[in-house]
CSV table of C-alpha atoms in Angstrom, one decimal:
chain,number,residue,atom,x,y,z
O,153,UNK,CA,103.9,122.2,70.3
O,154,UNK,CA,102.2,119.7,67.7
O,155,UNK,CA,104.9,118.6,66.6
O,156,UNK,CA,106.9,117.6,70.3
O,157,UNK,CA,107.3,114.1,71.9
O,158,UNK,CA,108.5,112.5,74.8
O,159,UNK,CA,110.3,109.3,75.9
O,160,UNK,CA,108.8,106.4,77.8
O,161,UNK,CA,112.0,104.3,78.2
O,162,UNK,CA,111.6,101.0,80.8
O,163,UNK,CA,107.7,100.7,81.3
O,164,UNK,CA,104.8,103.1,80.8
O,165,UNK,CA,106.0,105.8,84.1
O,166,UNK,CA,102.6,107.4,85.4
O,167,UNK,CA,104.8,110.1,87.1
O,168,UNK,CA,106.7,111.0,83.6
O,169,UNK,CA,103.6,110.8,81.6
O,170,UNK,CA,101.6,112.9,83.9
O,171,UNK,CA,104.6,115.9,84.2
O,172,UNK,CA,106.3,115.5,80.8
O,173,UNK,CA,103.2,115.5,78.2
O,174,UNK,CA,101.0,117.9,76.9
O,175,UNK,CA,97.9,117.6,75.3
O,176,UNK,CA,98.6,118.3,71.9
O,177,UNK,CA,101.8,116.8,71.4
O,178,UNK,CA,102.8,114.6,68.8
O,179,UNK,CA,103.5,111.3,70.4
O,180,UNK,CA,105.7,109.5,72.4
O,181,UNK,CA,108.8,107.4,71.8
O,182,UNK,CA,108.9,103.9,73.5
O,183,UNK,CA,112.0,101.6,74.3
O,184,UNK,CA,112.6,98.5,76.1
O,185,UNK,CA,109.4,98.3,77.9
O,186,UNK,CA,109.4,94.8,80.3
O,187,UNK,CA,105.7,94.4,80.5
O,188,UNK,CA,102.9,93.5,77.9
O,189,UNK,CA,100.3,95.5,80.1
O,190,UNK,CA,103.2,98.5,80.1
O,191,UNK,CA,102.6,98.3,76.2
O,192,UNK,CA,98.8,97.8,76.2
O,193,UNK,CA,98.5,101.1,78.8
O,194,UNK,CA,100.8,102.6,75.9
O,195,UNK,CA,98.4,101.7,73.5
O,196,UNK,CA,95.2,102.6,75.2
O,197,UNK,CA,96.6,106.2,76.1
O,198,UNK,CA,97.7,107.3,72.7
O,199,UNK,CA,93.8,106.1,71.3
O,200,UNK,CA,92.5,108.0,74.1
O,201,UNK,CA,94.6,111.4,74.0
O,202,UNK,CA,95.2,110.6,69.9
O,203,UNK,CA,98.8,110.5,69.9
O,204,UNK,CA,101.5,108.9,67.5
O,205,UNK,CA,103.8,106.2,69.0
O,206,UNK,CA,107.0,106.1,67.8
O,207,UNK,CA,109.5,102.9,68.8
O,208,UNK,CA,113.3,103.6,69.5
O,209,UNK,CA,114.8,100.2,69.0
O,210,UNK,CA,113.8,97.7,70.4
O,211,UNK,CA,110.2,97.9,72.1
O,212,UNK,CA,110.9,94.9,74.0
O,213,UNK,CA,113.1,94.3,76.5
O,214,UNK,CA,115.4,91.1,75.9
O,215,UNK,CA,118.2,91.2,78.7
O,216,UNK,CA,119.9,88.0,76.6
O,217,UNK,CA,121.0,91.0,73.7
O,218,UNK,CA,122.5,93.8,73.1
O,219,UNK,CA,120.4,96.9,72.9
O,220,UNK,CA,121.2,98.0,69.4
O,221,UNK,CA,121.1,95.7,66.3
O,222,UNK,CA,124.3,95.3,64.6
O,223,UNK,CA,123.1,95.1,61.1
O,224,UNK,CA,126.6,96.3,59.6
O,225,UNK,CA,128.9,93.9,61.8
O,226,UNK,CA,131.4,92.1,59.7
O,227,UNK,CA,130.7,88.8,60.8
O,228,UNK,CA,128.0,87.4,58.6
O,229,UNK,CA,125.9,85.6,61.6
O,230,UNK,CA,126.0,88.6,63.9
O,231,UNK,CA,124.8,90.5,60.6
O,232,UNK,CA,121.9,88.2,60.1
O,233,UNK,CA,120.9,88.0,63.6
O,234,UNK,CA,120.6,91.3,64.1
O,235,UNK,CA,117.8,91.7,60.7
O,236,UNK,CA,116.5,88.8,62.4
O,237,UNK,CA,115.9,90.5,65.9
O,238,UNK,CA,114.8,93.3,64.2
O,239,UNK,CA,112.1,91.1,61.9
O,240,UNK,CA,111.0,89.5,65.5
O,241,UNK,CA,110.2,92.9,66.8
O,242,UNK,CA,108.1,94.0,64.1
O,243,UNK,CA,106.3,91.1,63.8
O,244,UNK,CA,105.2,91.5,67.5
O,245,UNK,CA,104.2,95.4,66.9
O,246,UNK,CA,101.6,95.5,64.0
O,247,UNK,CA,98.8,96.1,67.0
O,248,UNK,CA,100.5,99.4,67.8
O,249,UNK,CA,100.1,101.7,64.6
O,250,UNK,CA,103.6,102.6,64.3
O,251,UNK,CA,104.7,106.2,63.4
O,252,UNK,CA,108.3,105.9,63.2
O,253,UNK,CA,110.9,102.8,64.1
O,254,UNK,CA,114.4,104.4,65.1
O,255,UNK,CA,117.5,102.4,65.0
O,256,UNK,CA,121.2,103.8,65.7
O,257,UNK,CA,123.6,103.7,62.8
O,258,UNK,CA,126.2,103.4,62.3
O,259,UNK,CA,125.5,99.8,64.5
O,260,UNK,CA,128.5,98.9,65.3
O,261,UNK,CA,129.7,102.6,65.1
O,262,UNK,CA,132.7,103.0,63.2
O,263,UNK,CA,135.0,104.8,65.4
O,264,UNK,CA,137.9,107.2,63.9
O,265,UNK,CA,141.5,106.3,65.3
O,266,UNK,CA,142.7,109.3,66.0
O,267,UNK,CA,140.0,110.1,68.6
O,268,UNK,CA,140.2,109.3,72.3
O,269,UNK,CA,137.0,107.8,72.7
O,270,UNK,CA,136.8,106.7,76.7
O,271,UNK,CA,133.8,109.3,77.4
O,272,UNK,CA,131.6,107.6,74.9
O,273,UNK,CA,129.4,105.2,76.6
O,274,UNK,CA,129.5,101.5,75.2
O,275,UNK,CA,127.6,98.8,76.8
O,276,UNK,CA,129.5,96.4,75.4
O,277,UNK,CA,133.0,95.8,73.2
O,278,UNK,CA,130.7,94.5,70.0
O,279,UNK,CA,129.2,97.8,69.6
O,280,UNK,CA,131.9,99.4,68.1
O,281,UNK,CA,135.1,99.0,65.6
O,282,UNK,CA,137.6,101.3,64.7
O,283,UNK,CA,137.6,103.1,61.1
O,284,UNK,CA,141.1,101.2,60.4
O,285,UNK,CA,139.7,97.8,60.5
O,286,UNK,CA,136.3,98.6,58.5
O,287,UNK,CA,136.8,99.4,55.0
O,288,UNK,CA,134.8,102.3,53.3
O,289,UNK,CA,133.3,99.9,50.3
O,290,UNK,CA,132.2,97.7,53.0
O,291,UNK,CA,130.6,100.7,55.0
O,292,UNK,CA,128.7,101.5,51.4
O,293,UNK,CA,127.6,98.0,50.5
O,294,UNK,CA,126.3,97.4,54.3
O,295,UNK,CA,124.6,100.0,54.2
O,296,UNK,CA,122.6,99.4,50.4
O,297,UNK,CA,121.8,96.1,51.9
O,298,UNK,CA,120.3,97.9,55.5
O,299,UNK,CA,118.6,100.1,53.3
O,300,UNK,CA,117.1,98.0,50.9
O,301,UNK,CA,115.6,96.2,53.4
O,302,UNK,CA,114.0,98.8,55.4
O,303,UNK,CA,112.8,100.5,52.9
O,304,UNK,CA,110.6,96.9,52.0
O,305,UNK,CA,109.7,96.8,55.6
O,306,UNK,CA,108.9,100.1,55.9
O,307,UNK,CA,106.4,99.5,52.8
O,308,UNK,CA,105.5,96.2,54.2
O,309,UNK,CA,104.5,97.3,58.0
O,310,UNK,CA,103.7,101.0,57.0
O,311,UNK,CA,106.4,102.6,59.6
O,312,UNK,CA,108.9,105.4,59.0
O,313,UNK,CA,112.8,103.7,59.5
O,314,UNK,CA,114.3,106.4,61.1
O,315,UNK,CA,118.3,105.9,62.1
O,316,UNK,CA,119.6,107.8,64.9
O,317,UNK,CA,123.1,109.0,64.5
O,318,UNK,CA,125.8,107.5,66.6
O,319,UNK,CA,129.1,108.4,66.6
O,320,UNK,CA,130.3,109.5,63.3
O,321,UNK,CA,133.7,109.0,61.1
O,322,UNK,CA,134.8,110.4,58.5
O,323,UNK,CA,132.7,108.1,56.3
O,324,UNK,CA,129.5,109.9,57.0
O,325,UNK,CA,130.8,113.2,57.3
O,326,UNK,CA,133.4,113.5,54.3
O,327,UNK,CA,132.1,111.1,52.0
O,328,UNK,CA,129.0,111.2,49.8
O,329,UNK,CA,127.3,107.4,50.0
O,330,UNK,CA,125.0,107.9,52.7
O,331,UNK,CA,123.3,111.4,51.4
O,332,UNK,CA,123.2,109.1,48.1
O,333,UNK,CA,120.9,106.2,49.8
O,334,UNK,CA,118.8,108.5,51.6
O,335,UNK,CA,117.9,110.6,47.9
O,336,UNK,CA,117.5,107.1,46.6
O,337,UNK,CA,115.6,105.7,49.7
O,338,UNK,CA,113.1,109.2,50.4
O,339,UNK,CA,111.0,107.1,53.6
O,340,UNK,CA,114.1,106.5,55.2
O,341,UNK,CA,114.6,109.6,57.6
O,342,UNK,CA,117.6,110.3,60.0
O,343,UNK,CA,117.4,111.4,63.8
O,344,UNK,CA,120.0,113.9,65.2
O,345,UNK,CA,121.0,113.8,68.6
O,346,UNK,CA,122.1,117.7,70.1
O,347,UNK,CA,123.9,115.6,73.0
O,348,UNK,CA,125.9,113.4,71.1
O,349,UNK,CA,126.6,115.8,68.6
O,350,UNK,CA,128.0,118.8,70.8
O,351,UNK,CA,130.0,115.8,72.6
O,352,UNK,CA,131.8,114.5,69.4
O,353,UNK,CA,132.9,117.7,68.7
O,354,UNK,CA,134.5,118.7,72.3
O,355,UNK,CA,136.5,115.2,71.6
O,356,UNK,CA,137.1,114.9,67.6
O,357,UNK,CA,139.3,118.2,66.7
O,358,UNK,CA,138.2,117.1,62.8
O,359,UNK,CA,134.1,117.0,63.8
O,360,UNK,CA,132.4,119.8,62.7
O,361,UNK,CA,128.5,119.8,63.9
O,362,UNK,CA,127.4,122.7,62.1
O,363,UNK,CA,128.7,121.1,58.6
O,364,UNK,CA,127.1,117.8,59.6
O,365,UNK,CA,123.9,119.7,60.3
O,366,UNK,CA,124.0,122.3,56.6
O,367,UNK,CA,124.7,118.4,55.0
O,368,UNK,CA,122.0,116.2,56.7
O,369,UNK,CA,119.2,118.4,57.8
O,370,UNK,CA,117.2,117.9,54.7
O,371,UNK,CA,116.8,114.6,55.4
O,372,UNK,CA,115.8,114.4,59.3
O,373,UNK,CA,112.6,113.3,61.2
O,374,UNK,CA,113.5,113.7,64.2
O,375,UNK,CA,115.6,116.2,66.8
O,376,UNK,CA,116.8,114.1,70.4
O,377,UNK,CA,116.8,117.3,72.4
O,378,UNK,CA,119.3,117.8,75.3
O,379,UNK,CA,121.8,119.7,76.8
O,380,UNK,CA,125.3,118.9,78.0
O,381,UNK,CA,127.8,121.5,79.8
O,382,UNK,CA,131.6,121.1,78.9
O,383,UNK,CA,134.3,123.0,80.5
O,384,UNK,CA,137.1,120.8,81.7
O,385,UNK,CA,135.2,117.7,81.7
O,386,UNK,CA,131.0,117.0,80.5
O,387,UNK,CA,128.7,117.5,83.1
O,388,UNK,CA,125.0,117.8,83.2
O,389,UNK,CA,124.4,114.8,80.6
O,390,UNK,CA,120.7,115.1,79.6
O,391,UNK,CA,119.9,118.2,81.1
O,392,UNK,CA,117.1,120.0,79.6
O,393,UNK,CA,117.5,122.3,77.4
O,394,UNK,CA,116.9,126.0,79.1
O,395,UNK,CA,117.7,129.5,77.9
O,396,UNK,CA,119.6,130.2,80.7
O,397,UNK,CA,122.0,127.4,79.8
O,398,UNK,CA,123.9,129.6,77.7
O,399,UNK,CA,127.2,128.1,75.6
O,400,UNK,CA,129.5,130.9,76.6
O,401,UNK,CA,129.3,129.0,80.5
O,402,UNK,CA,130.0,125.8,78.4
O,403,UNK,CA,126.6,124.2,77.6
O,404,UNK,CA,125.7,123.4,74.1
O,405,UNK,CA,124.1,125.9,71.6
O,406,UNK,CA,120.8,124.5,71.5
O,407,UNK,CA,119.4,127.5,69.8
O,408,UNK,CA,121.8,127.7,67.1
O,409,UNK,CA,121.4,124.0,66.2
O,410,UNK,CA,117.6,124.0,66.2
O,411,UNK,CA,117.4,127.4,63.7
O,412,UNK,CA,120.3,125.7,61.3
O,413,UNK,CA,118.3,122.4,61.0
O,414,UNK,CA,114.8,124.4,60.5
O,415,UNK,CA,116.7,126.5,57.8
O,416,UNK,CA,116.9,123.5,55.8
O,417,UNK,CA,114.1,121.4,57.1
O,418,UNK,CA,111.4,123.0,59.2
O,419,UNK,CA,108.9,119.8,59.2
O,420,UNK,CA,111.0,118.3,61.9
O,421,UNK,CA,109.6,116.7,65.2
O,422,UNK,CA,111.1,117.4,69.1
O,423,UNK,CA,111.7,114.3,71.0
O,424,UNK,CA,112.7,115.8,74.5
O,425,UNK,CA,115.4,112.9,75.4
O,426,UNK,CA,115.9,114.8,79.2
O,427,UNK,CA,115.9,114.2,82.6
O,428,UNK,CA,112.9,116.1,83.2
O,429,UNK,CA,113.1,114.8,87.1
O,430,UNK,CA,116.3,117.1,87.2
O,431,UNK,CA,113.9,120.3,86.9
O,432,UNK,CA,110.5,121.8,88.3
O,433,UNK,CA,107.2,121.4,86.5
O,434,UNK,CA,107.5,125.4,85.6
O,435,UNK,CA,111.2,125.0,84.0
O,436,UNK,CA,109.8,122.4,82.9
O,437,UNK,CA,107.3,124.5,80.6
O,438,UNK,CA,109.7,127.3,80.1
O,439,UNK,CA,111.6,124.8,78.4
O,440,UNK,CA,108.6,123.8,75.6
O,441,UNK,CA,108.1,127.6,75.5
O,442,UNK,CA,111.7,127.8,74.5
O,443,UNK,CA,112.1,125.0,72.5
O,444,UNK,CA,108.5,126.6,70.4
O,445,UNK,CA,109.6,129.6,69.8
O,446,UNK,CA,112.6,128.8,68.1
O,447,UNK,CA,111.4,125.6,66.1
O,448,UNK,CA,107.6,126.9,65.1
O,449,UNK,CA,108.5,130.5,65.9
O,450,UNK,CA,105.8,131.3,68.7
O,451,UNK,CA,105.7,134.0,71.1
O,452,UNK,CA,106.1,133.3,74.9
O,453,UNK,CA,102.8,132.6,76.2
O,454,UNK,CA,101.6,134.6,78.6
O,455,UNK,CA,102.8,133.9,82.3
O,456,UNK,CA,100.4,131.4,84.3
O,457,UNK,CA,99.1,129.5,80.1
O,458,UNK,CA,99.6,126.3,79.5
């Protein structure tokens, strides 16, 4: 389990910390904390228990902005205010001793037409434009600026970018430009998200995960770990991912996933992106077990070990 995290979104929560983490683990991945002392308490804990700290966009909360950065918006001044948000933030973290910095991309996401897309979860109508109004050239040129520049903050603030993928178009999955800037750009990593994935493809009849995964797997960091159940409608969003959530009742195939991305890439790390309140401490660690033995293939510890 070296190489598992877990999420601190909000504030530093005692009760999470004290149920979700193990000694051992990796690190954990922060977001939109409110409080300086939330991100001193942050700080002090990972010295103490020698963990990494990784930062999913932004640390800071700032309830006068959007969440995500929109570094490849179309209008110029969006555009720059988002590298400028992003350049505030990273100013404000070089106490921290970043591991990673994860940002979603595409930001807006570039949404294909023919997709129904009311079940993907928007906080707001800037955040997203369809693929008919967004050229590709403009997609690849973005995108060599966005990279270009993390990769000189990256060397500049000694931080992994990592970008987290969103919803995907046909862009990302047919065309070749992004695999290109990440061979050309090697400490820029990617993220994949088991939820968001297995989602697109219950909507997007042209999605295919499993080709998504044989393409981009090389280049990944990080795995956001959760389950979702689909039958007529989703259900369970963020559950934990359990063997007896098997995908012939529905649920994603969590297993199948993980052992496709370790085929390509086993230096990959677990961020556990669940509601771990939703479950009982010992699920809980049947759960890691789980999750082990299929990424770092372990045997099941004996009953009673932690």
């Amino acid at each position: 389990m070296h190489n598992f995290m877990i999420g601190l979104y909000g504030g530093f929560d005692e009760q999470k910390y004290r149920k979700d983490f193990r000694k051992g683990f990796y690190g954990i991945e922060a977001c939109l904390f409110e409080a300086e002392e939330e991100i001193e308490k942050l700080i002090r804990e990972a010295k103490r228990n020698e963990f990494k700290i990784g930062i999913h966009f932004p640390l800071r909360s700032d309830e006068t902005r959007l969440r995500d950065a929109l570094f490849l918006a179309q209008d110029e001044r969006v555009r720059q205010d988002a590298y400028d948000y992003i350049q505030q933030q990273l100013d404000s973290l070089g106490k921290i001793g970043l591991d990673y910095v994860l940002f979603h991309y595409p930001k807006p996401v570039l949404l294909d037409d023919r997709v129904n897309w009311d079940k993907w979860r928007f906080a707001d109508r800037e955040e997203y434009v369809f693929e008919s109004e967004y050229d590709y050239s403009e997609l690849v040129e973005k995108s060599e600026q966005l990279f270009a520049w993390l990769h000189d903050k990256a060397n500049e603030y000694s931080f992994t970018p990592v970008l987290e993928f969103d919803a995907l178009n046909r862009y990302v999955y047919e065309e070749d430009f992004l695999e290109s800037l990440l061979c050309r750009y090697p400490n820029i990593k990617l993220c994949l998200d088991t939820g968001r994935l297995f989602m697109q493809e219950k909507m997007d009849p042209s999605f295919d995960v499993r080709a998504v995964l044989n393409r981009y797997a090389k280049y990944v960091k990080l795995v956001h770990l959760w389950n979702v159940q689909f039958t007529d409608s989703f259900a369970f969003s963020r559950y934990p991912a359990l063997p007896h959530c098997r995908p012939e009742d529905g649920w994603a195939p969590i297993e199948d996933y993980l052992n496709l991305i370790t085929a390509h890439n086993p230096d990959i790390t677990i961020m556990f992106e669940h509601r771990s309140d939703w479950i009982t401490e010992e699920e809980l660690q049947t759960c890691y077990q789980w999750i082990d033995q299929i990424v770092n293939k372990k045997s099941p510890l004996p009953a009673g070990e932690h």
